[in-house]
XYZ file of N, CA and C in Angstrom:
834
model
N -17.621 -3.954 -0.311
C -18.515 -2.815 0.029
C -20.364 -3.367 -0.177
N -20.993 -2.916 0.610
C -22.456 -3.445 0.336
C -22.962 -2.972 -0.894
N -23.427 -3.326 -2.083
C -24.131 -3.455 -3.153
C -25.204 -2.668 -3.086
N -25.338 -1.503 -3.897
C -27.008 -0.882 -3.661
C -27.310 -1.001 -5.016
N -28.912 -0.933 -5.114
C -29.487 -0.985 -6.467
C -29.688 0.378 -7.206
N -29.463 0.522 -8.309
C -29.570 2.005 -8.504
C -30.709 2.597 -9.204
N -31.307 3.430 -8.659
C -32.375 4.171 -8.748
C -32.276 4.987 -9.657
N -33.127 4.607 -11.166
C -33.399 5.851 -12.494
C -34.505 6.438 -11.979
N -34.751 7.725 -12.356
C -35.525 8.547 -12.525
C -36.343 8.650 -13.599
N -37.546 7.978 -13.817
C -37.974 8.320 -15.174
C -37.999 9.436 -15.866
N -37.706 9.557 -17.155
C -37.682 10.833 -17.783
C -39.211 11.200 -18.455
N -39.312 12.310 -18.121
C -40.927 13.010 -18.913
C -40.781 13.038 -20.226
N -41.569 12.826 -20.982
C -41.663 13.108 -22.379
C -41.751 14.765 -22.681
N -41.480 15.448 -23.889
C -41.717 16.758 -23.940
C -43.224 16.862 -24.182
N -43.978 15.874 -24.168
C -45.482 16.208 -24.344
C -45.669 16.477 -23.155
N -45.197 15.697 -21.774
C -45.880 16.085 -20.884
C -45.173 17.173 -20.105
N -44.937 18.272 -20.189
C -44.264 19.258 -19.465
C -45.250 19.991 -18.999
N -46.550 19.952 -19.639
C -47.908 20.398 -18.550
C -48.115 22.027 -19.137
N -47.169 22.723 -19.443
C -47.610 24.217 -19.776
C -46.754 24.528 -20.520
N -47.095 25.242 -21.577
C -46.242 26.377 -22.672
C -46.753 27.986 -22.744
N -45.727 28.491 -22.644
C -46.323 29.965 -22.885
C -45.809 30.659 -24.254
N -46.833 31.122 -24.717
C -46.380 31.989 -26.131
C -46.734 33.245 -26.026
N -46.108 33.796 -26.372
C -46.320 35.454 -26.538
C -46.582 35.886 -27.771
N -47.949 36.569 -27.807
C -48.417 37.200 -29.063
C -48.834 38.474 -28.887
N -48.129 39.383 -29.226
C -48.650 40.655 -28.843
C -48.925 41.058 -27.335
N -48.123 40.219 -26.370
C -48.092 40.676 -25.058
C -49.176 39.660 -24.518
N -49.748 38.825 -25.107
C -51.029 37.955 -24.813
C -49.920 36.493 -24.238
N -50.693 36.030 -23.276
C -50.082 34.696 -22.801
C -50.804 33.742 -23.247
N -50.828 32.922 -23.780
C -51.856 31.504 -24.289
C -51.392 30.359 -23.558
N -52.545 29.587 -22.892
C -52.287 28.406 -22.090
C -52.383 27.467 -23.142
N -51.680 26.405 -23.175
C -52.049 25.516 -24.190
C -52.160 24.075 -23.499
N -52.958 23.361 -23.717
C -53.393 21.810 -23.462
C -52.674 21.176 -22.939
N -52.716 20.487 -21.778
C -52.084 19.757 -20.793
C -52.313 18.383 -21.132
N -50.951 17.780 -21.896
C -50.947 16.669 -22.207
C -50.424 15.547 -21.352
N -50.480 14.286 -21.288
C -49.670 13.535 -20.242
C -49.471 14.085 -19.076
N -50.527 14.794 -18.468
C -50.506 15.209 -17.166
C -49.770 14.078 -15.853
N -50.609 12.814 -15.965
C -50.466 11.793 -15.264
C -49.060 11.430 -15.039
N -48.531 11.101 -16.490
C -46.799 10.737 -16.134
C -45.931 11.907 -15.684
N -46.600 13.198 -15.946
C -45.816 14.511 -15.137
C -45.501 14.248 -13.882
N -46.581 14.368 -13.444
C -46.729 14.372 -12.269
C -46.004 13.245 -11.039
N -46.704 12.243 -12.134
C -46.205 10.797 -10.991
C -44.722 10.665 -11.043
N -43.600 11.165 -11.755
C -42.277 11.003 -12.007
C -41.482 11.695 -10.679
N -41.957 12.328 -10.137
C -40.912 12.566 -8.821
C -41.017 11.562 -7.747
N -41.943 10.699 -7.871
C -41.974 9.638 -6.624
C -40.511 9.099 -6.101
N -39.688 8.316 -6.887
C -39.133 7.190 -6.607
C -37.705 7.912 -6.140
N -37.808 9.611 -6.373
C -36.792 10.451 -5.770
C -36.176 10.010 -4.018
N -37.160 9.701 -3.239
C -36.905 9.213 -2.114
C -36.103 8.418 -1.889
N -36.367 7.360 -3.040
C -35.362 5.893 -2.659
C -33.918 6.320 -2.313
N -33.167 7.021 -3.460
C -31.870 6.879 -2.727
C -31.151 7.666 -1.648
N -32.080 8.279 -1.095
C -32.011 8.788 0.377
C -31.830 7.874 1.310
N -32.643 6.706 0.940
C -33.029 5.746 2.035
C -31.578 4.943 1.769
N -31.291 4.540 0.985
C -29.789 3.694 0.953
C -28.146 4.209 1.030
N -28.795 5.504 1.331
C -27.246 6.435 1.443
C -26.454 6.030 2.772
N -27.391 5.921 4.031
C -26.840 5.361 4.980
C -25.977 4.187 4.708
N -26.678 3.065 4.144
C -26.062 1.594 4.314
C -24.540 1.895 3.685
N -24.640 2.563 2.517
C -23.498 3.008 1.261
C -22.716 3.657 2.249
N -22.830 4.491 2.932
C -21.476 5.150 3.786
C -20.963 4.491 4.978
N -22.062 3.477 5.439
C -21.399 2.580 6.429
C -20.534 1.725 6.178
N -20.569 1.032 4.690
C -19.573 0.124 4.235
C -18.157 0.474 4.112
N -17.910 1.582 3.941
C -16.424 1.974 4.054
C -15.707 1.815 5.423
N -16.682 2.420 6.557
C -16.136 2.238 7.946
C -16.025 0.864 8.550
N -16.834 -0.222 7.788
C -17.054 -1.252 8.194
C -15.637 -1.995 7.674
N -15.173 -1.885 6.403
C -14.080 -2.396 5.866
C -12.719 -1.828 6.507
N -12.745 -0.370 6.919
C -11.840 0.011 7.694
C -11.436 -0.737 8.756
N -12.191 -0.934 9.527
C -12.190 -1.618 10.736
C -11.655 -3.099 10.491
N -12.344 -3.869 9.658
C -11.448 -5.357 9.427
C -10.114 -5.224 9.216
N -9.824 -3.902 8.427
C -8.342 -4.037 7.881
C -7.547 -3.469 9.000
N -7.960 -3.062 10.175
C -7.307 -2.482 11.168
C -5.968 -3.799 11.796
N -4.828 -3.243 11.443
C -3.877 -4.405 11.948
C -3.796 -4.909 13.572
N -3.568 -6.102 13.759
C -3.999 -6.700 15.120
C -2.467 -6.696 15.675
N -2.454 -6.715 17.226
C -1.213 -6.921 18.204
C -0.982 -8.444 18.502
N 0.347 -8.529 18.634
C 0.700 -10.122 19.307
C 1.730 -9.538 20.153
N 1.884 -9.907 21.570
C 2.608 -10.034 22.660
C 3.516 -11.251 22.552
N 4.369 -11.083 22.124
C 5.845 -12.232 22.074
C 5.991 -12.738 23.560
N 5.611 -14.186 23.715
C 5.968 -15.159 25.152
C 7.094 -15.911 24.841
N 7.742 -16.228 25.789
C 9.218 -17.136 25.633
C 8.619 -18.443 24.671
N 9.743 -18.920 23.907
C 9.667 -19.963 23.200
C 9.115 -19.738 21.927
N 8.364 -18.549 21.479
C 7.831 -18.278 20.435
C 8.823 -17.276 19.246
N 8.615 -17.991 17.774
C 9.332 -17.591 16.756
C 8.692 -16.728 15.753
N 8.971 -16.080 14.890
C 8.645 -15.215 13.786
C 7.773 -16.102 13.103
N 8.278 -17.353 12.767
C 7.974 -18.358 11.597
C 6.257 -18.992 12.530
N 6.630 -19.516 13.760
C 5.501 -19.863 14.672
C 4.117 -18.687 14.688
N 4.683 -17.639 14.765
C 3.492 -16.509 15.064
C 3.130 -16.402 13.509
N 3.900 -16.252 12.704
C 3.187 -15.754 11.136
C 1.921 -17.040 10.920
N 2.637 -18.334 11.358
C 1.728 -19.758 11.020
C 0.364 -19.224 11.726
N 0.317 -18.952 13.182
C -0.644 -19.171 13.950
C -1.726 -17.771 13.407
N -1.180 -17.036 12.933
C -1.889 -15.774 12.355
C -2.215 -15.528 10.774
N -2.076 -16.695 10.164
C -2.214 -16.874 8.695
C -1.647 -15.837 8.240
N -0.333 -15.134 8.480
C 0.305 -13.796 7.433
C 0.527 -14.546 6.247
N 0.257 -13.539 5.307
C 0.492 -13.975 3.790
C 1.882 -13.390 3.545
N 2.866 -14.430 3.098
C 4.465 -13.984 3.138
C 4.915 -14.983 4.266
N 4.459 -15.220 5.356
C 5.357 -16.051 6.554
C 5.888 -15.108 7.150
N 6.776 -15.784 7.870
C 7.585 -15.046 8.724
C 8.535 -13.800 7.938
N 8.614 -14.038 6.818
C 9.606 -12.848 6.227
C 8.712 -11.311 6.166
N 7.519 -11.688 5.833
C 6.474 -10.559 5.612
C 6.104 -10.003 6.952
N 6.146 -10.893 8.224
C 5.714 -10.293 9.380
C 6.995 -9.465 10.121
N 8.129 -10.143 9.597
C 9.572 -9.385 10.057
C 9.815 -7.971 9.108
N 9.300 -7.940 8.110
C 9.421 -7.099 7.505
C 8.581 -5.409 8.094
N 7.320 -6.066 8.342
C 6.553 -4.980 9.134
C 6.610 -4.680 10.186
N 8.015 -5.548 11.108
C 8.389 -5.337 12.430
C 9.667 -5.157 12.643
N 10.440 -4.687 11.525
C 11.981 -4.834 11.725
C 12.071 -3.613 12.380
N 11.711 -2.304 12.800
C 12.044 -1.798 13.794
C 12.027 -2.306 15.303
N 10.979 -2.944 15.252
C 10.879 -3.420 16.925
C 11.658 -4.697 17.157
N 11.714 -5.546 16.102
C 12.683 -7.030 16.517
C 13.960 -6.391 16.374
N 14.492 -5.720 15.210
C 15.884 -5.555 15.173
C 16.495 -6.084 13.937
N 18.182 -5.950 13.839
C 18.303 -6.518 12.421
C 18.376 -8.249 12.550
N 18.283 -8.845 13.846
C 18.343 -10.350 13.732
C 16.892 -11.071 13.529
N 16.218 -11.444 12.592
C 14.808 -11.916 13.012
C 15.202 -13.159 13.614
N 16.185 -13.897 14.024
C 15.809 -15.005 14.779
C 15.749 -15.266 16.413
N 15.976 -13.755 16.396
C 16.009 -13.223 18.182
C 15.044 -12.217 18.204
N 13.989 -12.784 18.887
C 12.630 -11.857 19.211
C 12.601 -12.098 20.934
N 12.491 -10.845 21.644
C 12.425 -10.713 22.799
C 11.061 -11.353 23.443
N 10.448 -11.921 24.402
C 9.585 -11.877 24.956
C 9.282 -10.648 25.542
N 7.691 -10.172 25.156
C 7.182 -9.034 25.937
C 6.907 -7.815 24.600
N 7.977 -7.758 23.414
C 7.630 -6.927 22.593
C 6.384 -7.415 21.942
N 5.791 -6.281 21.360
C 4.278 -6.169 20.892
C 4.498 -6.087 19.187
N 4.235 -7.164 18.524
C 4.178 -7.225 16.800
C 3.034 -6.872 16.503
N 3.078 -6.193 15.094
C 1.643 -5.449 14.629
C 1.613 -6.494 13.118
N 0.613 -7.044 13.422
C 0.351 -8.301 12.613
C -0.427 -7.141 11.212
N 0.132 -7.189 9.852
C -0.488 -6.591 8.892
C -0.092 -5.329 8.819
N 0.997 -4.596 9.412
C 1.188 -3.115 9.084
C 1.867 -2.943 8.039
N 2.681 -3.780 7.336
C 3.285 -3.672 6.083
C 2.331 -3.517 5.167
N 1.098 -4.206 4.807
C 0.295 -4.183 3.956
C -0.557 -2.710 4.078
N -0.998 -2.572 5.478
C -1.514 -1.317 5.775
C -0.873 -0.208 5.358
N 0.575 0.146 5.386
C 1.108 0.913 5.102
C 1.656 1.287 3.709
N 1.326 0.224 2.984
C 1.851 0.380 1.573
C 0.492 0.826 0.736
N -0.924 0.216 1.333
C -1.997 0.941 0.963
C -2.012 2.527 1.048
N -1.594 3.141 2.395
C -1.727 4.255 2.529
C -0.687 5.256 1.585
N 0.458 4.555 1.312
C 1.723 5.127 0.568
C 0.991 5.296 -1.087
N 0.453 4.341 -1.630
C -0.195 4.493 -2.683
C -1.449 5.433 -2.900
N -2.202 5.602 -1.880
C -3.271 6.467 -1.902
C -2.500 7.906 -1.851
N -1.039 8.028 -1.193
C -0.925 9.655 -0.865
C -0.170 9.747 -2.352
N 0.289 8.886 -3.381
C 1.136 9.367 -4.418
C 0.201 9.618 -5.236
N -1.099 9.255 -5.222
C -2.443 9.222 -6.309
C -2.442 10.853 -6.419
N -2.791 11.672 -7.786
C -2.786 12.937 -8.067
C -4.427 13.091 -7.447
N -4.855 14.204 -7.013
C -6.314 14.731 -6.372
C -7.095 14.296 -7.416
N -7.260 14.860 -9.000
C -8.026 14.343 -9.838
C -8.079 12.808 -9.949
N -6.960 12.297 -10.004
C -7.217 10.647 -9.768
C -7.795 10.104 -8.724
N -7.971 10.634 -7.688
C -8.286 10.034 -6.432
C -9.800 10.349 -6.695
N -10.342 11.750 -7.289
C -11.586 11.742 -7.536
C -12.092 11.019 -8.306
N -11.313 10.677 -9.512
C -12.031 9.729 -10.517
C -11.977 8.014 -9.905
N -11.069 8.086 -8.958
C -11.821 6.771 -8.432
C -12.601 6.498 -7.439
N -12.734 7.717 -6.434
C -14.195 7.658 -5.585
C -15.537 7.819 -6.611
N -15.257 8.435 -7.779
C -16.643 8.223 -8.478
C -16.926 6.974 -8.999
N -15.635 6.218 -9.440
C -15.700 4.941 -10.113
C -16.209 3.994 -8.931
N -15.355 4.265 -7.868
C -16.219 3.077 -6.954
C -17.748 3.454 -6.366
N -18.019 4.744 -6.550
C -19.415 4.710 -5.966
C -20.193 4.336 -7.016
N -19.965 4.081 -8.363
C -20.667 3.842 -9.456
C -20.679 2.533 -9.266
N -19.457 1.660 -9.126
C -19.675 0.355 -8.767
C -20.368 -0.145 -8.153
N -20.712 0.258 -6.873
C -21.299 0.131 -5.719
C -22.519 0.045 -5.896
N -23.142 0.926 -6.976
C -24.730 0.736 -7.278
C -24.810 -0.178 -8.004
N -23.990 -0.624 -9.059
C -24.274 -1.734 -9.974
C -23.787 -3.044 -9.678
N -23.190 -3.348 -8.687
C -23.045 -4.739 -8.035
C -23.530 -4.980 -6.563
N -24.180 -6.554 -6.668
C -24.734 -6.567 -5.605
C -24.054 -7.251 -4.260
N -24.829 -7.570 -3.203
C -23.813 -8.107 -2.232
C -23.277 -9.155 -2.039
N -23.354 -10.291 -3.163
C -22.691 -11.700 -3.274
C -21.443 -11.860 -2.893
N -20.291 -10.840 -3.496
C -19.191 -10.589 -3.122
C -18.698 -10.807 -2.241
N -19.628 -9.614 -1.086
C -19.106 -9.627 0.197
C -19.418 -10.664 0.911
N -20.126 -11.631 0.770
C -20.672 -13.033 1.308
C -19.604 -13.987 1.101
N -19.047 -14.277 -0.293
C -18.368 -14.798 -0.759
C -16.967 -14.879 0.064
N -16.645 -13.472 0.382
C -15.076 -13.232 1.391
C -15.315 -13.524 2.430
N -16.531 -13.796 3.209
C -16.509 -13.779 4.324
C -15.413 -14.843 5.256
N -15.953 -16.082 4.641
C -14.943 -17.176 4.890
C -13.576 -17.216 5.216
N -12.674 -16.457 4.312
C -11.384 -16.080 4.514
C -11.162 -15.566 5.979
N -11.899 -14.626 6.280
C -11.863 -13.845 7.607
C -11.812 -14.975 8.635
N -12.497 -15.969 8.842
C -13.235 -16.844 9.964
C -11.727 -18.181 9.555
N -10.642 -17.862 8.915
C -9.936 -18.983 9.066
C -9.130 -19.195 10.578
N -9.104 -20.161 10.941
C -8.205 -20.468 11.871
C -6.864 -21.001 11.814
N -6.480 -20.162 12.711
C -5.021 -20.452 13.240
C -4.477 -21.576 13.619
N -3.557 -22.357 12.870
C -3.507 -24.107 13.503
C -2.530 -23.796 14.660
N -3.107 -24.580 15.793
C -2.406 -24.551 17.074
C -1.572 -26.095 17.136
N -0.408 -26.276 17.826
C 0.518 -27.667 17.829
C 0.721 -27.820 19.173
N 0.422 -29.088 19.546
C 0.616 -29.469 20.790
C 1.886 -29.663 21.267
N 2.349 -29.591 22.381
C 3.750 -29.302 22.922
C 4.493 -30.710 23.104
N 4.458 -31.649 22.131
C 4.754 -32.674 22.014
C 5.498 -33.571 21.066
N 6.025 -34.447 20.762
C 6.540 -35.255 19.548
C 6.112 -35.067 18.567
N 4.593 -34.910 18.661
C 3.442 -35.382 17.408
C 3.766 -33.969 16.681
N 3.370 -32.989 17.797
C 3.477 -31.573 17.558
C 4.362 -30.984 16.989
N 5.692 -31.418 17.517
C 7.049 -30.711 16.831
C 7.210 -31.354 15.880
N 7.325 -32.342 15.442
C 7.139 -33.130 14.023
C 6.163 -32.248 12.888
N 4.847 -31.948 13.541
C 3.701 -31.147 12.305
C 4.381 -29.892 12.141
N 4.898 -29.410 13.526
C 5.147 -28.114 12.969
C 6.370 -27.627 12.140
N 7.160 -29.010 12.252
C 8.564 -28.684 11.590
C 8.237 -29.053 10.142
N 7.301 -30.058 9.870
C 6.665 -30.010 8.549
C 6.204 -29.020 7.660
N 5.468 -28.123 8.523
C 4.943 -26.801 8.072
C 6.278 -25.920 7.977
N 6.946 -25.634 8.590
C 7.965 -25.111 8.353
C 9.013 -25.183 7.021
N 9.034 -26.683 7.129
C 9.558 -27.190 5.696
C 9.037 -26.816 4.483
N 7.896 -27.031 4.772
C 6.867 -26.743 3.259
C 7.268 -25.421 3.015
N 7.146 -24.430 4.031
C 7.581 -23.125 3.507
C 8.303 -22.915 2.984
N 9.956 -23.804 3.317
C 10.838 -23.409 2.808
C 11.535 -24.272 1.552
N 10.601 -25.083 1.389
C 10.946 -26.065 0.288
C 11.800 -27.509 0.825
N 11.755 -27.553 1.739
C 12.693 -28.712 2.190
C 11.887 -30.153 2.463
N 12.570 -30.871 1.581
C 11.610 -32.263 1.653
C 11.441 -33.177 2.851
N 10.555 -33.888 2.973
C 10.601 -34.861 4.269
C 9.255 -35.332 4.453
N 9.042 -36.208 5.215
C 7.453 -36.659 5.674
C 7.766 -37.135 7.076
N 6.661 -37.392 7.784
C 6.290 -37.680 8.825
C 7.199 -38.735 9.441
N 7.042 -39.681 8.810
C 7.289 -40.977 8.634
C 8.859 -41.065 8.909
N 9.286 -40.133 8.089
C 10.981 -40.352 7.904
C 11.375 -39.667 9.035
N 10.886 -38.430 9.524
C 11.391 -37.716 10.779
C 11.174 -38.511 11.916
N 9.945 -38.916 12.070
C 9.769 -40.021 13.382
C 10.572 -41.109 13.390
N 11.095 -41.757 12.231
C 11.584 -42.985 12.460
C 13.014 -42.609 13.044
N 13.929 -41.553 12.376
C 14.982 -41.243 12.762
C 15.447 -40.183 14.012
N 14.080 -39.715 14.450
C 13.971 -39.354 15.913
C 14.316 -40.543 16.649
N 13.579 -41.472 16.763
C 13.514 -42.940 17.626
C 14.892 -43.355 17.801
N 15.476 -43.216 16.738
C 16.758 -44.019 16.503
C 17.822 -43.064 17.347
N 17.619 -41.803 17.169
C 18.875 -40.826 17.171
C 18.545 -40.524 19.120
N 17.344 -40.209 19.271
C 17.370 -39.840 20.423
C 16.133 -40.376 21.700
N 15.593 -41.252 21.119
C 14.016 -41.998 21.597
C 13.144 -41.054 21.605
N 12.805 -39.663 20.964
C 12.243 -38.454 21.264
C 12.427 -37.854 22.532
N 13.664 -37.821 23.100
C 14.181 -36.523 24.114
C 14.601 -35.435 23.415
N 14.373 -34.166 23.818
C 14.627 -33.085 22.898
C 15.702 -32.693 23.706
N 16.266 -33.106 25.023
C 17.275 -32.572 25.405
C 18.202 -33.537 25.519
N 18.048 -34.916 24.638
C 19.338 -35.463 24.595
C 20.822 -35.093 24.353
N 22.168 -35.909 24.787
C 23.372 -35.026 24.194
C 24.268 -36.446 24.469
N 24.649 -36.473 23.398
C 25.823 -37.614 23.209
C 27.130 -37.276 23.637
N 28.007 -37.334 24.831
C 29.018 -36.918 25.324
C 30.152 -38.085 25.421
N 30.056 -38.983 24.378
C 31.162 -39.934 24.405
C 31.606 -40.320 23.383
N 31.033 -40.107 21.784
C 31.455 -40.135 20.495
C 32.785 -39.492 20.038
N 33.144 -39.609 18.900
C 34.103 -38.775 17.894
C 33.948 -37.423 18.284
N 32.537 -36.661 17.991
C 32.186 -35.709 18.004
C 32.063 -34.805 19.311
N 32.079 -35.573 20.128
C 32.215 -35.350 21.905
C 33.621 -35.144 22.123
N 34.572 -35.871 21.384
C 35.803 -35.691 22.034
C 36.669 -34.304 21.129
N 35.691 -34.256 20.230
C 36.321 -32.770 19.677
C 35.858 -31.713 20.152
N 34.801 -31.933 20.895
C 34.344 -30.648 21.371
C 32.622 -30.180 20.697
N 32.074 -31.034 20.135
C 30.999 -30.585 19.495
C 29.858 -31.762 19.518
N 29.730 -32.139 20.549
C 28.552 -33.556 21.024
C 27.459 -33.054 20.129
N 26.838 -34.377 19.939
C 25.690 -34.393 19.309
C 24.318 -34.058 19.932
N 23.606 -33.292 19.651
C 22.345 -32.633 20.569
C 20.901 -33.054 20.123
N 19.966 -32.784 20.874
C 18.396 -32.704 20.421
C 17.693 -34.059 19.978
N 16.786 -33.814 19.418
C 15.950 -35.073 18.711
C 16.689 -35.827 17.656
N 17.300 -34.994 17.009
C 17.755 -35.440 15.649
C 19.539 -35.404 15.954
N 19.942 -35.316 17.054
C 21.363 -35.354 17.447
C 22.155 -34.500 16.331
N 21.881 -33.255 16.919
C 22.683 -32.205 15.820
C 23.921 -31.818 16.315
N 24.968 -32.030 15.689
C 26.374 -30.900 16.459
C 26.264 -29.506 15.857
N 26.435 -28.888 17.139
C 26.619 -27.141 16.739
C 27.100 -26.536 15.369
N 28.095 -27.045 14.573
C 28.572 -26.552 13.538
C 27.552 -26.820 12.218
N 26.812 -28.260 12.430
C 25.603 -28.453 11.319
C 24.673 -27.669 11.527
N 24.402 -27.571 12.625
C 22.968 -26.666 13.243
C 23.113 -25.206 12.539
N 24.007 -24.661 12.893
C 24.505 -23.227 12.498
C 24.537 -23.082 10.919
N 24.906 -24.219 10.094
C 25.238 -24.267 8.746
C 23.779 -24.731 8.079
N 22.745 -24.970 8.555
C 21.358 -25.520 8.156
C 20.600 -25.101 8.847
N 20.842 -24.154 9.838
C 19.722 -23.278 10.601
C 18.582 -22.833 9.647
N 17.321 -23.131 9.776
C 16.308 -22.621 9.028
C 15.556 -21.416 9.743
N 16.096 -20.115 9.017
C 15.357 -18.689 9.299
C 13.923 -18.579 9.974
N 13.568 -17.679 10.915
C 12.332 -18.048 11.726
C 12.219 -18.891 12.582
N 13.232 -19.997 12.721
C 12.872 -21.212 14.066
C 14.169 -20.767 15.374
N 14.050 -21.034 16.266
C 14.842 -20.615 17.455
C 16.088 -20.735 16.892
N 17.038 -19.985 17.555
C 18.585 -20.369 17.566
C 19.264 -21.443 18.509
N 18.456 -21.641 19.196
C 18.774 -22.937 20.183
C 18.670 -24.400 19.591
N 19.626 -24.861 19.144
C 19.866 -26.320 18.975
C 18.928 -27.320 19.259
N 18.765 -27.110 21.053
C 17.908 -28.058 21.636
C 16.373 -27.799 21.241
N 16.165 -26.485 20.849
C 14.726 -26.597 20.436
C 14.242 -27.364 19.647
N 12.848 -28.399 19.884
C 12.653 -29.451 18.961
C 12.500 -28.848 17.623
N 11.724 -27.834 17.341
C 11.516 -27.507 15.922
C 12.435 -26.998 15.121
N 13.405 -26.232 15.561
C 14.691 -25.834 15.516
C 15.411 -27.142 15.001
N 15.981 -27.876 15.901
C 16.448 -29.069 15.432
C 16.269 -29.655 14.474
N 14.663 -30.330 14.565
C 14.255 -31.197 13.374
C 14.502 -30.409 11.847
N 14.162 -29.255 11.759
C 14.217 -28.357 10.600
C 15.515 -28.262 10.340
N 16.653 -27.935 11.224
C 17.827 -27.849 10.716
C 18.613 -29.114 10.158
N 18.121 -30.303 10.926
C 18.428 -31.505 10.529
C 17.951 -32.212 9.135
N 16.917 -31.729 8.784
C 16.105 -32.292 7.777
C 16.728 -31.298 6.626
N 17.378 -30.000 6.891
C 17.492 -29.288 5.894
C 19.263 -29.722 5.416
N 19.862 -30.292 6.479
C 21.369 -30.830 6.150
C 20.844 -32.173 5.327
N 20.406 -32.853 5.832
C 19.740 -34.545 5.113
C 19.295 -34.071 3.803
N 18.584 -33.106 3.533
C 18.166 -32.740 2.117
C 19.092 -32.483 1.315
N 20.051 -31.737 1.730
C 21.313 -31.229 0.963
C 22.271 -32.388 0.879
N 22.484 -33.592 1.931
C 23.281 -34.482 1.751
C 22.824 -35.823 1.033
N 21.352 -36.199 1.511
C 20.875 -37.226 1.132
C 19.979 -37.110 0.014
N 19.314 -36.012 -0.198
C 18.095 -35.661 -0.774
C 17.105 -35.614 -0.033
N 16.807 -36.006 1.250
C 15.802 -36.041 2.138
C 15.961 -36.798 3.441
N 15.263 -36.478 4.559
C 15.453 -37.533 5.642
C 14.758 -38.396 5.703
N 13.884 -38.609 4.352
C 13.433 -39.822 4.307
C 14.702 -41.151 3.504
N 15.454 -40.645 3.166
C 16.775 -41.534 2.632
C 17.560 -41.902 3.741
N 17.432 -41.336 4.947
C 18.455 -41.438 5.931
C 17.816 -42.804 6.968
N 18.801 -43.737 7.077
C 18.450 -45.057 7.923
C 19.575 -45.782 8.938
N 20.543 -44.718 9.413
C 21.691 -44.999 10.031
C 22.058 -43.576 10.391
N 23.290 -43.689 10.700
C 24.231 -42.139 11.805
C 24.216 -41.750 10.249
N 24.249 -40.492 10.623
C 24.206 -39.398 9.228
C 25.035 -38.357 9.563
């Protein structure tokens, strides 16, 4: 909220009142006027508060406009995790899902192209709930307190908060480098260990970087569960170590990498510790 300076009207002294009436037997005596200059000069600053009133009134409207939820139309291949990162959602895909549960449905891993997600709906709803629960007297007290603070603080805090609103969403390239970097971002959110070098080294050994690679000749294939994707993960392993917020398609590059790294972390401590078939 823009801060306004507090204008205080100078108090006139008791000697500067100008006139005093004394009745004695019905006669009215006019006493000498003392300090007339200060008495008549005092009203001048009264016009100042009116000048700053429009700016103070405009501040809530600007804040409300900035807090308005944004909408995102889902396209094929997107996941809640990816959308949350692109819009810098605090709380990640879980917070995004909480605010759009009615739209998405019971399965956060399955979002359909064309649906519109509301970014920031949860926080806006929570604020409304808190405001509605406050008693009328408390609300009036809070409003008075905010008005008083707006007069006492300057505009510096508003200027400092501006850079946060300008934070740019991270965009990943649709290639091996982009898939690994996006997977690392998901892994960081989930606390899954691993480095770019460890992931890249194992991908090149397992699939040579082909996200559609499949092994139809080894023992797993004979059992009906061939190894698939960049890190050659069989379906049972993919399902057991699938990371929520990523695609449920085991061929999806990001989903395949994160599931494989999750499995490697559980069995070997990290994908970085894998140097052969795993």
